[in-house]
PDB file of C-alpha atoms and ligand atoms in Angstrom:
ATOM      1  CA  GLU A 701     -19.058   5.179  -9.811  1.00 82.00           C
ATOM      2  CA  TYR A 702     -15.719   3.367 -10.115  1.00 81.00           C
ATOM      3  CA  LYS A 703     -16.120   1.994 -13.628  1.00 89.00           C
ATOM      4  CA  LEU A 704     -13.386   3.190 -15.969  1.00 90.00           C
ATOM      5  CA  GLY A 705     -14.881   1.704 -19.108  1.00 92.00           C
ATOM      6  CA  ASN A 706     -15.614  -1.501 -20.963  1.00 95.00           C
ATOM      7  CA  ILE A 707     -12.573  -3.616 -21.945  1.00 95.00           C
ATOM      8  CA  GLN A 708     -14.465  -4.786 -25.033  1.00 96.00           C
ATOM      9  CA  GLU A 709     -14.494  -1.203 -26.230  1.00 96.00           C
ATOM     10  CA  ILE A 710     -11.311   0.288 -24.734  1.00 95.00           C
ATOM     11  CA  HIS A 711      -7.940  -1.462 -24.423  1.00 96.00           C
ATOM     12  CA  GLN A 712      -6.995  -2.240 -20.785  1.00 94.00           C
ATOM     13  CA  GLY A 713      -3.727  -0.353 -21.222  1.00 93.00           C
ATOM     14  CA  ASP A 714      -5.632   2.784 -22.151  1.00 95.00           C
ATOM     15  CA  LEU A 715      -7.835   2.368 -19.084  1.00 94.00           C
ATOM     16  CA  ILE A 716      -4.886   1.795 -16.753  1.00 91.00           C
ATOM     17  CA  PHE A 717      -3.099   4.911 -17.970  1.00 93.00           C
ATOM     18  CA  SER A 718      -6.237   7.037 -18.192  1.00 94.00           C
ATOM     19  CA  GLU A 719      -6.134  10.338 -16.302  1.00 93.00           C
ATOM     20  CA  ARG A 720      -8.831   9.148 -13.936  1.00 92.00           C
ATOM     21  CA  GLN A 721      -6.923   5.957 -13.040  1.00 91.00           C
ATOM     22  CA  LYS A 722      -3.626   7.826 -12.646  1.00 91.00           C
ATOM     23  CA  LYS A 723      -5.296  10.316 -10.322  1.00 90.00           C
ATOM     24  CA  PHE A 724      -6.651   7.403  -8.262  1.00 86.00           C
ATOM     25  CA  ALA A 725      -3.222   5.731  -8.136  1.00 86.00           C
ATOM     26  CA  TYR A 726      -1.418   8.878  -6.983  1.00 89.00           C
ATOM     27  CA  ALA A 727      -4.122   9.591  -4.402  1.00 86.00           C
ATOM     28  CA  LYS A 728      -2.861   6.560  -2.496  1.00 88.00           C
ATOM     29  CA  SER A 729       0.482   8.230  -1.756  1.00 90.00           C
ATOM     30  CA  ASN A 730      -0.762  11.833  -1.798  1.00 92.00           C
ATOM     31  CA  SER A 731      -3.206  11.108   1.020  1.00 92.00           C
ATOM     32  CA  LEU A 732      -0.699   9.454   3.371  1.00 96.00           C
ATOM     33  CA  PRO A 733      -0.537  10.881   6.890  1.00 97.00           C
ATOM     34  CA  GLU A 734       2.841  12.187   8.094  1.00 97.00           C
ATOM     35  CA  TYR A 735       3.042   9.198  10.430  1.00 98.00           C
ATOM     36  CA  CYS A 736       3.247   6.867   7.415  1.00 98.00           C
ATOM     37  CA  LYS A 737       5.696   9.103   5.548  1.00 97.00           C
ATOM     38  CA  LYS A 738       8.147   8.654   8.447  1.00 97.00           C
ATOM     39  CA  CYS A 739       7.508   4.911   8.818  1.00 97.00           C
ATOM     40  CA  PRO A 740      10.505   2.609   8.191  1.00 96.00           C
ATOM     41  CA  TYR A 741       8.171   0.272   6.290  1.00 96.00           C
ATOM     42  CA  LEU A 742       6.702   2.879   3.967  1.00 96.00           C
ATOM     43  CA  GLN A 743       8.327   1.355   0.885  1.00 94.00           C
ATOM     44  CA  LEU A 744       6.681  -1.989   1.698  1.00 94.00           C
ATOM     45  CA  CYS A 745       3.288  -0.785   2.854  1.00 95.00           C
ATOM     46  CA  TRP A 746       2.413   2.614   1.365  1.00 94.00           C
ATOM     47  CA  GLY A 747      -0.327   2.934   3.973  1.00 96.00           C
ATOM     48  CA  ASP A 748      -2.155  -0.006   2.412  1.00 93.00           C
ATOM     49  CA  CYS A 749      -5.615   0.454   0.883  1.00 91.00           C
ATOM     50  CA  PRO A 750      -7.067   3.961   1.340  1.00 90.00           C
ATOM     51  CA  LYS A 751     -10.547   2.583   2.004  1.00 90.00           C
ATOM     52  CA  ASP A 752      -9.213   0.967   5.189  1.00 96.00           C
ATOM     53  CA  ARG A 753      -7.450   4.057   6.540  1.00 96.00           C
ATOM     54  CA  PHE A 754      -9.966   5.065   9.156  1.00 96.00           C
ATOM     55  CA  LEU A 755      -7.841   5.406  12.289  1.00 98.00           C
ATOM     56  CA  LYS A 756      -6.092   8.499  13.578  1.00 98.00           C
ATOM     57  CA  THR A 757      -2.328   8.561  14.029  1.00 98.00           C
ATOM     58  CA  PRO A 758      -0.899   9.080  17.542  1.00 97.00           C
ATOM     59  CA  GLU A 759      -0.666  12.779  16.618  1.00 97.00           C
ATOM     60  CA  GLY A 760      -4.378  12.852  15.735  1.00 98.00           C
ATOM     61  CA  GLU A 761      -4.049  12.981  11.970  1.00 97.00           C
ATOM     62  CA  VAL A 762      -6.738  11.056  10.091  1.00 96.00           C
ATOM     63  CA  GLY A 763      -5.953   8.390   7.495  1.00 96.00           C
ATOM     64  CA  LEU A 764      -4.083   5.647   9.286  1.00 98.00           C
ATOM     65  CA  HIS A 765      -4.782   2.066   8.241  1.00 98.00           C
ATOM     66  CA  TYR A 766      -6.727   0.132  10.877  1.00 98.00           C
ATOM     67  CA  LEU A 767      -4.220  -2.753  10.757  1.00 98.00           C
ATOM     68  CA  CYS A 768      -1.154  -0.537  11.124  1.00 98.00           C
ATOM     69  CA  SER A 769       0.149  -2.057  14.362  1.00 98.00           C
ATOM     70  CA  GLY A 770      -0.172  -5.567  12.902  1.00 98.00           C
ATOM     71  CA  LEU A 771       1.366  -4.492   9.609  1.00 98.00           C
ATOM     72  CA  LYS A 772       4.372  -3.114  11.479  1.00 97.00           C
ATOM     73  CA  LYS A 773       4.834  -6.379  13.378  1.00 97.00           C
ATOM     74  CA  PHE A 774       4.590  -8.343  10.144  1.00 95.00           C
ATOM     75  CA  PHE A 775       7.066  -6.123   8.274  1.00 95.00           C
ATOM     76  CA  HIS A 776       9.463  -6.201  11.222  1.00 95.00           C
ATOM     77  CA  THR A 777       9.385 -10.018  11.370  1.00 92.00           C
ATOM     78  CA  ALA A 778       9.621 -10.388   7.598  1.00 90.00           C
ATOM     79  CA  THR A 779      12.502  -7.961   7.142  1.00 91.00           C
ATOM     80  CA  THR A 780      14.539  -9.217  10.092  1.00 91.00           C
ATOM     81  CA  SER A 781      14.078 -12.837   9.014  1.00 90.00           C
ATOM     82  CA  LYS A 782      14.834 -12.477   5.313  1.00 85.00           C
ATOM     83  CA  SER A 783      18.523 -13.452   5.547  1.00 88.00           C
ATOM     84  CA  GLU A 784      17.604 -16.550   7.568  1.00 87.00           C
ATOM     85  CA  ILE A 785      14.878 -17.455   5.064  1.00 86.00           C
ATOM     86  CA  ALA A 786      17.311 -16.983   2.161  1.00 88.00           C
ATOM     87  CA  LYS A 787      19.878 -19.172   3.953  1.00 89.00           C
ATOM     88  CA  ARG A 788      17.360 -21.963   4.476  1.00 90.00           C
ATOM     89  CA  LEU A 789      16.301 -21.831   0.833  1.00 91.00           C
ATOM     90  CA  GLN A 790      19.853 -22.516  -0.340  1.00 91.00           C
ATOM     91  CA  PRO A 791      20.301 -26.006  -1.787  1.00 87.00           C
ATOM     92  CA  HIS A 792      22.364 -28.252   0.491  1.00 76.00           C
TER      93      HIS A 792
HETATM   94  S1  SF4 B 935       3.015   0.143   8.669  1.00 77.22           S
HETATM   95 FE1  SF4 B 935       1.520   1.637   9.487  1.00 77.22          FE
HETATM   96  S2  SF4 B 935       2.662   3.591   9.671  1.00 77.22           S
HETATM   97 FE2  SF4 B 935       3.845   2.197   8.316  1.00 77.22          FE
HETATM   98  S3  SF4 B 935       3.202   2.794   6.239  1.00 77.22           S
HETATM   99 FE3  SF4 B 935       1.939   1.031   6.915  1.00 77.22          FE
HETATM  100  S4  SF4 B 935       0.078   1.928   7.794  1.00 77.22           S
HETATM  101 FE4  SF4 B 935       1.622   3.577   7.654  1.00 77.22          FE
END
């Protein structure tokens, strides 16, 4: 069902840029709930994998990733700590 083709017969580049693969790739952003589109971490997360988006948003829209609350905590910690991490990685 998900097979795009055989890499011994079709170059991987042709498979990656095939219409079917492009449609699949854009479906990831096209199917985002409004809740994700307004999320401050959208550029880092993009709603994560569509197969795992089986929760409803607080507004009742379907398609929210089941790890959303944890993802938000992770992105918050990672983005607020990045200057400290960069500082500690500087050679002394
Ligand atoms: S952190 Fe949650 S709300 Fe934000 S983009 Fe990811 S899944 Fe959507």
